[in-house]
PDB file of C-alpha atoms in Angstrom:
ATOM      1  CA  ASP A  29       0.000   0.000   0.000  1.00  0.00           C
ATOM      2  CA  ALA A  30       1.186   3.486  -0.779  1.00  0.00           C
ATOM      3  CA  LYS A  31       1.856   5.532   2.340  1.00  0.00           C
ATOM      4  CA  THR A  32       1.716   9.238   2.967  1.00  0.00           C
ATOM      5  CA  THR A  33       3.880  11.535   5.038  1.00  0.00           C
ATOM      6  CA  GLN A  34       2.563  14.790   6.465  1.00  0.00           C
ATOM      7  CA  PRO A  35       3.922  17.295   8.949  1.00  0.00           C
ATOM      8  CA  THR A  36       2.495  16.773  12.400  1.00  0.00           C
ATOM      9  CA  SER A  37       1.307  20.340  12.821  1.00  0.00           C
ATOM     10  CA  MET A  38       1.122  23.701  11.073  1.00  0.00           C
ATOM     11  CA  ASP A  39      -0.039  27.195  11.939  1.00  0.00           C
ATOM     12  CA  CYS A  40      -1.652  29.776   9.736  1.00  0.00           C
ATOM     13  CA  ALA A  41      -2.914  33.304  10.261  1.00  0.00           C
ATOM     14  CA  GLU A  42      -6.571  33.919   9.602  1.00  0.00           C
ATOM     15  CA  GLY A  43      -7.165  35.237   6.088  1.00  0.00           C
ATOM     16  CA  ARG A  44      -3.918  33.877   4.763  1.00  0.00           C
ATOM     17  CA  ALA A  45      -3.489  30.852   2.540  1.00  0.00           C
ATOM     18  CA  ALA A  46      -2.792  27.565   4.255  1.00  0.00           C
ATOM     19  CA  ASN A  47      -0.565  25.214   2.264  1.00  0.00           C
ATOM     20  CA  LEU A  48      -0.521  21.666   3.568  1.00  0.00           C
ATOM     21  CA  PRO A  49       2.072  19.345   2.012  1.00  0.00           C
ATOM     22  CA  CYS A  50       1.877  15.596   1.600  1.00  0.00           C
ATOM     23  CA  ASN A  51       4.453  13.138   0.384  1.00  0.00           C
ATOM     24  CA  HIS A  52       3.313   9.946  -1.332  1.00  0.00           C
ATOM     25  CA  SER A  53       6.417   8.812  -3.156  1.00  0.00           C
ATOM     26  CA  THR A  54       5.277   5.204  -3.590  1.00  0.00           C
ATOM     27  CA  ILE A  55       1.912   5.999  -5.137  1.00  0.00           C
ATOM     28  CA  SER A  56       0.796   3.770  -7.979  1.00  0.00           C
ATOM     29  CA  GLY A  57      -0.405   5.026 -11.320  1.00  0.00           C
ATOM     30  CA  ASN A  58      -4.067   4.291 -10.685  1.00  0.00           C
ATOM     31  CA  GLU A  59      -4.229   5.562  -7.117  1.00  0.00           C
ATOM     32  CA  TYR A  60      -5.948   8.802  -6.268  1.00  0.00           C
ATOM     33  CA  VAL A  61      -4.924  11.355  -3.673  1.00  0.00           C
ATOM     34  CA  TYR A  62      -7.699  12.309  -1.273  1.00  0.00           C
ATOM     35  CA  TRP A  63      -7.875  14.981   1.360  1.00  0.00           C
ATOM     36  CA  TYR A  64     -10.187  14.913   4.345  1.00  0.00           C
ATOM     37  CA  ARG A  65     -10.308  16.900   7.519  1.00  0.00           C
ATOM     38  CA  GLN A  66     -11.644  16.175  10.969  1.00  0.00           C
ATOM     39  CA  ILE A  67     -12.764  18.770  13.422  1.00  0.00           C
ATOM     40  CA  HIS A  68     -12.571  17.603  17.002  1.00  0.00           C
ATOM     41  CA  SER A  69     -15.125  14.904  17.913  1.00  0.00           C
ATOM     42  CA  GLN A  70     -16.754  14.911  14.490  1.00  0.00           C
ATOM     43  CA  GLY A  71     -16.657  12.560  11.530  1.00  0.00           C
ATOM     44  CA  PRO A  72     -14.184  13.342   8.741  1.00  0.00           C
ATOM     45  CA  GLN A  73     -15.236  15.763   6.042  1.00  0.00           C
ATOM     46  CA  TYR A  74     -14.359  15.229   2.390  1.00  0.00           C
ATOM     47  CA  ILE A  75     -12.399  18.105   0.886  1.00  0.00           C
ATOM     48  CA  ILE A  76     -11.051  17.186  -2.526  1.00  0.00           C
ATOM     49  CA  HIS A  77      -9.398  14.447  -4.532  1.00  0.00           C
ATOM     50  CA  GLY A  78      -7.258  14.150  -7.663  1.00  0.00           C
ATOM     51  CA  LEU A  79      -5.329  11.769  -9.848  1.00  0.00           C
ATOM     52  CA  LYS A  80      -2.912  13.725 -12.025  1.00  0.00           C
ATOM     53  CA  ASN A  81      -4.269  17.168 -12.727  1.00  0.00           C
ATOM     54  CA  ASN A  82      -4.642  20.018 -10.283  1.00  0.00           C
ATOM     55  CA  GLU A  83      -8.133  20.317  -8.881  1.00  0.00           C
ATOM     56  CA  THR A  84     -10.135  23.138  -7.370  1.00  0.00           C
ATOM     57  CA  ASN A  85     -13.504  23.279  -5.673  1.00  0.00           C
ATOM     58  CA  GLU A  86     -15.316  25.641  -3.360  1.00  0.00           C
ATOM     59  CA  MET A  87     -13.295  24.490  -0.382  1.00  0.00           C
ATOM     60  CA  ALA A  88      -9.734  24.129  -1.607  1.00  0.00           C
ATOM     61  CA  SER A  89      -7.231  23.533  -4.361  1.00  0.00           C
ATOM     62  CA  LEU A  90      -5.131  20.428  -4.815  1.00  0.00           C
ATOM     63  CA  ILE A  91      -1.770  20.680  -6.513  1.00  0.00           C
ATOM     64  CA  ILE A  92      -0.185  17.380  -7.541  1.00  0.00           C
ATOM     65  CA  THR A  93       3.397  17.309  -8.775  1.00  0.00           C
ATOM     66  CA  GLU A  94       4.066  15.988 -12.242  1.00  0.00           C
ATOM     67  CA  ASP A  95       5.718  12.834 -10.896  1.00  0.00           C
ATOM     68  CA  ARG A  96       2.770  12.447  -8.469  1.00  0.00           C
ATOM     69  CA  LYS A  97       5.092  11.830  -5.575  1.00  0.00           C
ATOM     70  CA  SER A  98       3.762  14.739  -3.570  1.00  0.00           C
ATOM     71  CA  SER A  99       0.829  17.102  -3.366  1.00  0.00           C
ATOM     72  CA  THR A 100      -0.263  20.270  -1.610  1.00  0.00           C
ATOM     73  CA  LEU A 101      -3.679  21.184  -0.323  1.00  0.00           C
ATOM     74  CA  ILE A 102      -4.326  24.906  -0.430  1.00  0.00           C
ATOM     75  CA  LEU A 103      -6.973  26.667   1.622  1.00  0.00           C
ATOM     76  CA  PRO A 104      -6.894  30.077  -0.052  1.00  0.00           C
ATOM     77  CA  HIS A 105      -8.257  32.163   2.816  1.00  0.00           C
ATOM     78  CA  ALA A 106      -8.067  30.253   6.081  1.00  0.00           C
ATOM     79  CA  THR A 107     -10.625  30.972   8.789  1.00  0.00           C
ATOM     80  CA  LEU A 108     -10.757  29.928  12.420  1.00  0.00           C
ATOM     81  CA  ARG A 109     -13.254  27.233  11.445  1.00  0.00           C
ATOM     82  CA  ASP A 110     -10.585  25.582   9.301  1.00  0.00           C
ATOM     83  CA  THR A 111      -8.727  24.519  12.445  1.00  0.00           C
ATOM     84  CA  ALA A 112      -8.752  20.724  12.175  1.00  0.00           C
ATOM     85  CA  VAL A 113      -6.678  17.641  11.485  1.00  0.00           C
ATOM     86  CA  TYR A 114      -6.103  17.281   7.747  1.00  0.00           C
ATOM     87  CA  TYR A 115      -5.564  13.849   6.294  1.00  0.00           C
ATOM     88  CA  CYS A 116      -3.881  13.118   2.995  1.00  0.00           C
ATOM     89  CA  ILE A 117      -4.818   9.626   1.858  1.00  0.00           C
ATOM     90  CA  VAL A 118      -3.947   7.484  -1.101  1.00  0.00           C
ATOM     91  CA  ARG A 119      -6.823   5.325  -2.164  1.00  0.00           C
ATOM     92  CA  VAL A 120      -5.985   1.632  -2.265  1.00  0.00           C
ATOM     93  CA  PRO A 121      -8.011  -0.361  -4.773  1.00  0.00           C
ATOM     94  CA  GLY A 122     -10.007  -3.083  -3.106  1.00  0.00           C
ATOM     95  CA  GLY A 123     -13.471  -4.436  -2.448  1.00  0.00           C
ATOM     96  CA  SER A 124     -14.770  -4.941  -5.964  1.00  0.00           C
ATOM     97  CA  THR A 125     -14.467  -1.556  -7.651  1.00  0.00           C
ATOM     98  CA  LEU A 126     -14.349   0.354  -4.411  1.00  0.00           C
ATOM     99  CA  GLY A 127     -11.174   1.304  -2.651  1.00  0.00           C
ATOM    100  CA  ARG A 128     -10.593   1.498   1.051  1.00  0.00           C
ATOM    101  CA  LEU A 129      -9.409   4.679   2.728  1.00  0.00           C
ATOM    102  CA  TYR A 130      -6.673   4.188   5.315  1.00  0.00           C
ATOM    103  CA  PHE A 131      -5.950   7.180   7.503  1.00  0.00           C
ATOM    104  CA  GLY A 132      -2.517   8.260   8.702  1.00  0.00           C
ATOM    105  CA  ARG A 133      -1.876  10.667  11.556  1.00  0.00           C
ATOM    106  CA  GLY A 134      -2.590  13.783   9.520  1.00  0.00           C
ATOM    107  CA  THR A 135      -1.581  17.413  10.055  1.00  0.00           C
ATOM    108  CA  GLN A 136      -3.081  19.471  12.846  1.00  0.00           C
ATOM    109  CA  LEU A 137      -3.732  22.863  11.297  1.00  0.00           C
ATOM    110  CA  THR A 138      -4.287  25.683  13.738  1.00  0.00           C
ATOM    111  CA  VAL A 139      -5.584  28.966  12.364  1.00  0.00           C
ATOM    112  CA  TRP A 140      -4.970  31.876  14.687  1.00  0.00           C
ATOM    113  CA  PRO A 141      -6.633  35.302  14.692  1.00  0.00           C
TER     114      PRO A 141
ATOM    115  CA  GLY B  17     -22.414  16.461   0.110  1.00  0.00           C
ATOM    116  CA  ALA B  18     -24.277  13.370   1.240  1.00  0.00           C
ATOM    117  CA  VAL B  19     -26.204  13.266   4.490  1.00  0.00           C
ATOM    118  CA  VAL B  20     -25.210  10.503   6.889  1.00  0.00           C
ATOM    119  CA  SER B  21     -26.662   9.970  10.327  1.00  0.00           C
ATOM    120  CA  GLN B  22     -25.597   7.798  13.227  1.00  0.00           C
ATOM    121  CA  HIS B  23     -27.585   6.815  16.252  1.00  0.00           C
ATOM    122  CA  PRO B  24     -26.948   7.113  19.068  1.00  0.00           C
ATOM    123  CA  SER B  25     -24.449   9.951  19.062  1.00  0.00           C
ATOM    124  CA  TRP B  26     -23.134   8.768  22.398  1.00  0.00           C
ATOM    125  CA  VAL B  27     -23.817   5.807  24.661  1.00  0.00           C
ATOM    126  CA  ILE B  28     -22.649   4.583  28.031  1.00  0.00           C
ATOM    127  CA  CYS B  29     -23.046   0.910  28.817  1.00  0.00           C
ATOM    128  CA  LYS B  30     -21.931  -1.546  31.427  1.00  0.00           C
ATOM    129  CA  SER B  31     -19.235  -4.101  30.803  1.00  0.00           C
ATOM    130  CA  GLY B  32     -20.619  -7.316  29.350  1.00  0.00           C
ATOM    131  CA  THR B  33     -23.594  -5.771  27.598  1.00  0.00           C
ATOM    132  CA  SER B  34     -24.080  -5.317  23.865  1.00  0.00           C
ATOM    133  CA  VAL B  35     -24.540  -2.048  22.049  1.00  0.00           C
ATOM    134  CA  LYS B  36     -25.982  -1.461  18.588  1.00  0.00           C
ATOM    135  CA  ILE B  37     -24.999   1.554  16.497  1.00  0.00           C
ATOM    136  CA  GLU B  38     -27.070   2.515  13.477  1.00  0.00           C
ATOM    137  CA  CYS B  39     -25.782   4.304  10.408  1.00  0.00           C
ATOM    138  CA  ARG B  40     -28.105   5.709   7.756  1.00  0.00           C
ATOM    139  CA  SER B  41     -27.325   7.299   4.423  1.00  0.00           C
ATOM    140  CA  LEU B  42     -30.267   9.651   4.074  1.00  0.00           C
ATOM    141  CA  ASP B  43     -30.046  10.821   0.493  1.00  0.00           C
ATOM    142  CA  PHE B  44     -28.254   8.115  -1.433  1.00  0.00           C
ATOM    143  CA  GLN B  45     -28.017   4.356  -1.657  1.00  0.00           C
ATOM    144  CA  ALA B  46     -24.871   2.981  -0.150  1.00  0.00           C
ATOM    145  CA  THR B  47     -23.692  -0.167  -1.837  1.00  0.00           C
ATOM    146  CA  THR B  48     -20.709  -0.336   0.494  1.00  0.00           C
ATOM    147  CA  MET B  49     -20.316   0.574   4.137  1.00  0.00           C
ATOM    148  CA  PHE B  50     -17.073   1.136   5.970  1.00  0.00           C
ATOM    149  CA  TRP B  51     -16.801   1.162   9.750  1.00  0.00           C
ATOM    150  CA  TYR B  52     -13.975   2.927  11.541  1.00  0.00           C
ATOM    151  CA  ARG B  53     -13.058   3.461  15.150  1.00  0.00           C
ATOM    152  CA  GLN B  54     -10.905   6.128  16.673  1.00  0.00           C
ATOM    153  CA  PHE B  55      -9.239   6.070  20.070  1.00  0.00           C
ATOM    154  CA  PRO B  56      -8.377   9.356  21.796  1.00  0.00           C
ATOM    155  CA  LYS B  57      -5.580  11.295  20.141  1.00  0.00           C
ATOM    156  CA  GLN B  58      -5.258   8.659  17.417  1.00  0.00           C
ATOM    157  CA  SER B  59      -6.233   8.439  13.787  1.00  0.00           C
ATOM    158  CA  LEU B  60      -9.167   6.553  12.341  1.00  0.00           C
ATOM    159  CA  MET B  61      -8.708   2.805  12.040  1.00  0.00           C
ATOM    160  CA  LEU B  62     -10.671   0.868   9.446  1.00  0.00           C
ATOM    161  CA  MET B  63     -12.493  -2.018  11.093  1.00  0.00           C
ATOM    162  CA  ALA B  64     -14.501  -3.616   8.326  1.00  0.00           C
ATOM    163  CA  THR B  65     -16.045  -3.241   4.907  1.00  0.00           C
ATOM    164  CA  SER B  66     -19.458  -4.547   3.991  1.00  0.00           C
ATOM    165  CA  ASN B  67     -21.406  -4.692   0.765  1.00  0.00           C
ATOM    166  CA  GLU B  68     -25.180  -4.693   0.844  1.00  0.00           C
ATOM    167  CA  GLY B  69     -26.542  -8.178   1.274  1.00  0.00           C
ATOM    168  CA  SER B  70     -23.211  -9.898   1.882  1.00  0.00           C
ATOM    169  CA  LYS B  71     -20.935 -10.605   4.799  1.00  0.00           C
ATOM    170  CA  ALA B  72     -18.522  -7.992   6.015  1.00  0.00           C
ATOM    171  CA  THR B  73     -14.788  -8.200   5.453  1.00  0.00           C
ATOM    172  CA  TYR B  74     -12.840  -7.442   8.598  1.00  0.00           C
ATOM    173  CA  GLU B  75      -9.422  -5.873   8.867  1.00  0.00           C
ATOM    174  CA  GLN B  76      -6.662  -7.850  10.482  1.00  0.00           C
ATOM    175  CA  GLY B  77      -6.940  -7.821  14.240  1.00  0.00           C
ATOM    176  CA  VAL B  78     -10.641  -6.982  14.340  1.00  0.00           C
ATOM    177  CA  GLU B  79     -12.771  -9.741  15.861  1.00  0.00           C
ATOM    178  CA  LYS B  80     -15.729 -10.486  13.618  1.00  0.00           C
ATOM    179  CA  ASP B  81     -17.661 -12.212  16.394  1.00  0.00           C
ATOM    180  CA  LYS B  82     -17.307  -9.212  18.641  1.00  0.00           C
ATOM    181  CA  PHE B  83     -18.146  -6.517  16.119  1.00  0.00           C
ATOM    182  CA  LEU B  84     -21.198  -7.683  14.220  1.00  0.00           C
ATOM    183  CA  ILE B  85     -21.985  -5.732  11.084  1.00  0.00           C
ATOM    184  CA  ASN B  86     -25.284  -5.905   9.275  1.00  0.00           C
ATOM    185  CA  HIS B  87     -25.799  -4.148   5.958  1.00  0.00           C
ATOM    186  CA  ALA B  88     -29.278  -5.347   5.134  1.00  0.00           C
ATOM    187  CA  SER B  89     -30.358  -2.399   3.021  1.00  0.00           C
ATOM    188  CA  LEU B  90     -28.821   0.292   0.885  1.00  0.00           C
ATOM    189  CA  THR B  91     -29.583   2.961   3.426  1.00  0.00           C
ATOM    190  CA  LEU B  92     -28.991   1.253   6.748  1.00  0.00           C
ATOM    191  CA  SER B  93     -26.066  -0.517   8.362  1.00  0.00           C
ATOM    192  CA  THR B  94     -25.601  -1.505  11.983  1.00  0.00           C
ATOM    193  CA  LEU B  95     -22.571  -2.253  14.089  1.00  0.00           C
ATOM    194  CA  THR B  96     -23.152  -4.267  17.247  1.00  0.00           C
ATOM    195  CA  VAL B  97     -20.446  -4.379  19.860  1.00  0.00           C
ATOM    196  CA  THR B  98     -21.095  -7.607  21.731  1.00  0.00           C
ATOM    197  CA  SER B  99     -20.046  -8.208  25.318  1.00  0.00           C
ATOM    198  CA  ALA B 100     -18.484  -4.783  25.475  1.00  0.00           C
ATOM    199  CA  HIS B 101     -15.483  -4.141  27.699  1.00  0.00           C
ATOM    200  CA  PRO B 102     -13.826  -0.892  28.753  1.00  0.00           C
ATOM    201  CA  GLU B 103     -11.155  -1.305  26.072  1.00  0.00           C
ATOM    202  CA  ASP B 104     -13.931  -1.100  23.460  1.00  0.00           C
ATOM    203  CA  SER B 105     -14.598   2.467  24.526  1.00  0.00           C
ATOM    204  CA  SER B 106     -13.976   4.493  21.398  1.00  0.00           C
ATOM    205  CA  PHE B 107     -15.428   6.778  18.743  1.00  0.00           C
ATOM    206  CA  TYR B 108     -17.131   4.687  16.053  1.00  0.00           C
ATOM    207  CA  ILE B 109     -17.683   6.225  12.628  1.00  0.00           C
ATOM    208  CA  CYS B 110     -19.484   4.814   9.630  1.00  0.00           C
ATOM    209  CA  SER B 111     -18.753   5.713   6.043  1.00  0.00           C
ATOM    210  CA  PRO B 112     -21.269   4.786   3.361  1.00  0.00           C
ATOM    211  CA  ALA B 113     -20.187   4.757  -0.249  1.00  0.00           C
ATOM    212  CA  ARG B 114     -21.691   4.115  -3.638  1.00  0.00           C
ATOM    213  CA  GLY B 115     -20.302   2.965  -6.925  1.00  0.00           C
ATOM    214  CA  GLU B 116     -16.789   4.191  -7.438  1.00  0.00           C
ATOM    215  CA  ALA B 117     -17.340   6.488  -4.461  1.00  0.00           C
ATOM    216  CA  TYR B 118     -14.956   9.179  -5.542  1.00  0.00           C
ATOM    217  CA  GLU B 119     -16.497  11.245  -2.796  1.00  0.00           C
ATOM    218  CA  GLN B 120     -16.734   9.086   0.303  1.00  0.00           C
ATOM    219  CA  TYR B 121     -18.690  10.567   3.181  1.00  0.00           C
ATOM    220  CA  PHE B 122     -18.641   9.923   6.893  1.00  0.00           C
ATOM    221  CA  GLY B 123     -21.178   9.850   9.668  1.00  0.00           C
ATOM    222  CA  PRO B 124     -20.923  12.160  12.684  1.00  0.00           C
ATOM    223  CA  GLY B 125     -19.685   9.326  14.881  1.00  0.00           C
ATOM    224  CA  THR B 126     -20.869   7.526  18.018  1.00  0.00           C
ATOM    225  CA  ARG B 127     -19.002   7.891  21.288  1.00  0.00           C
ATOM    226  CA  LEU B 128     -19.106   4.599  23.203  1.00  0.00           C
ATOM    227  CA  THR B 129     -18.058   4.464  26.820  1.00  0.00           C
ATOM    228  CA  VAL B 130     -18.022   1.099  28.583  1.00  0.00           C
ATOM    229  CA  THR B 131     -17.918   1.220  32.360  1.00  0.00           C
TER     230      THR B 131
END
């Protein structure tokens, strides 16, 4: 299984962009990169996913390097409510056509006023 | 995003009793259900995967006779913790998915405390 490496914690000032890195150097060609976040005592929240191309939605942007060995999640204008643990996950194919999501330790992002 | 509910949101039970946790996908049909648990200050751990109408597949180290999973319909799955012990105290989270499930959603979680 491909593994991911993320910094344990990061800080960001409110209103600034938060850039969360993730290393997945052993990713396979058909594996997607997913990002989720978990606010304390809640279930994880889907943010974004991608395969090769950069992706953007209303929550964030995902930048994947050309060799796909790393990616960066960008929250363009962080707010206090973005304080959470952010998980970068590589989707492992399994269970018919559905892959399982295995969570690492994630990055604790703290947004300060 | 999809709406997922879990019931109860928290439960306290005595050691040796069984507890059932319900997970419902309210606005889509979940062909697959994942169950996770999370101990304090730790990450989510996948416990099992179930497809509607078939037996669940358990991750290594998870006792299938202790954690009974039923996925009888496309909108409802249950996790029963049998003969619960204090070490089963944890945060249990369901995650229903459909098709290729490029966007996999999670329930709000159930906090189980066994005394």
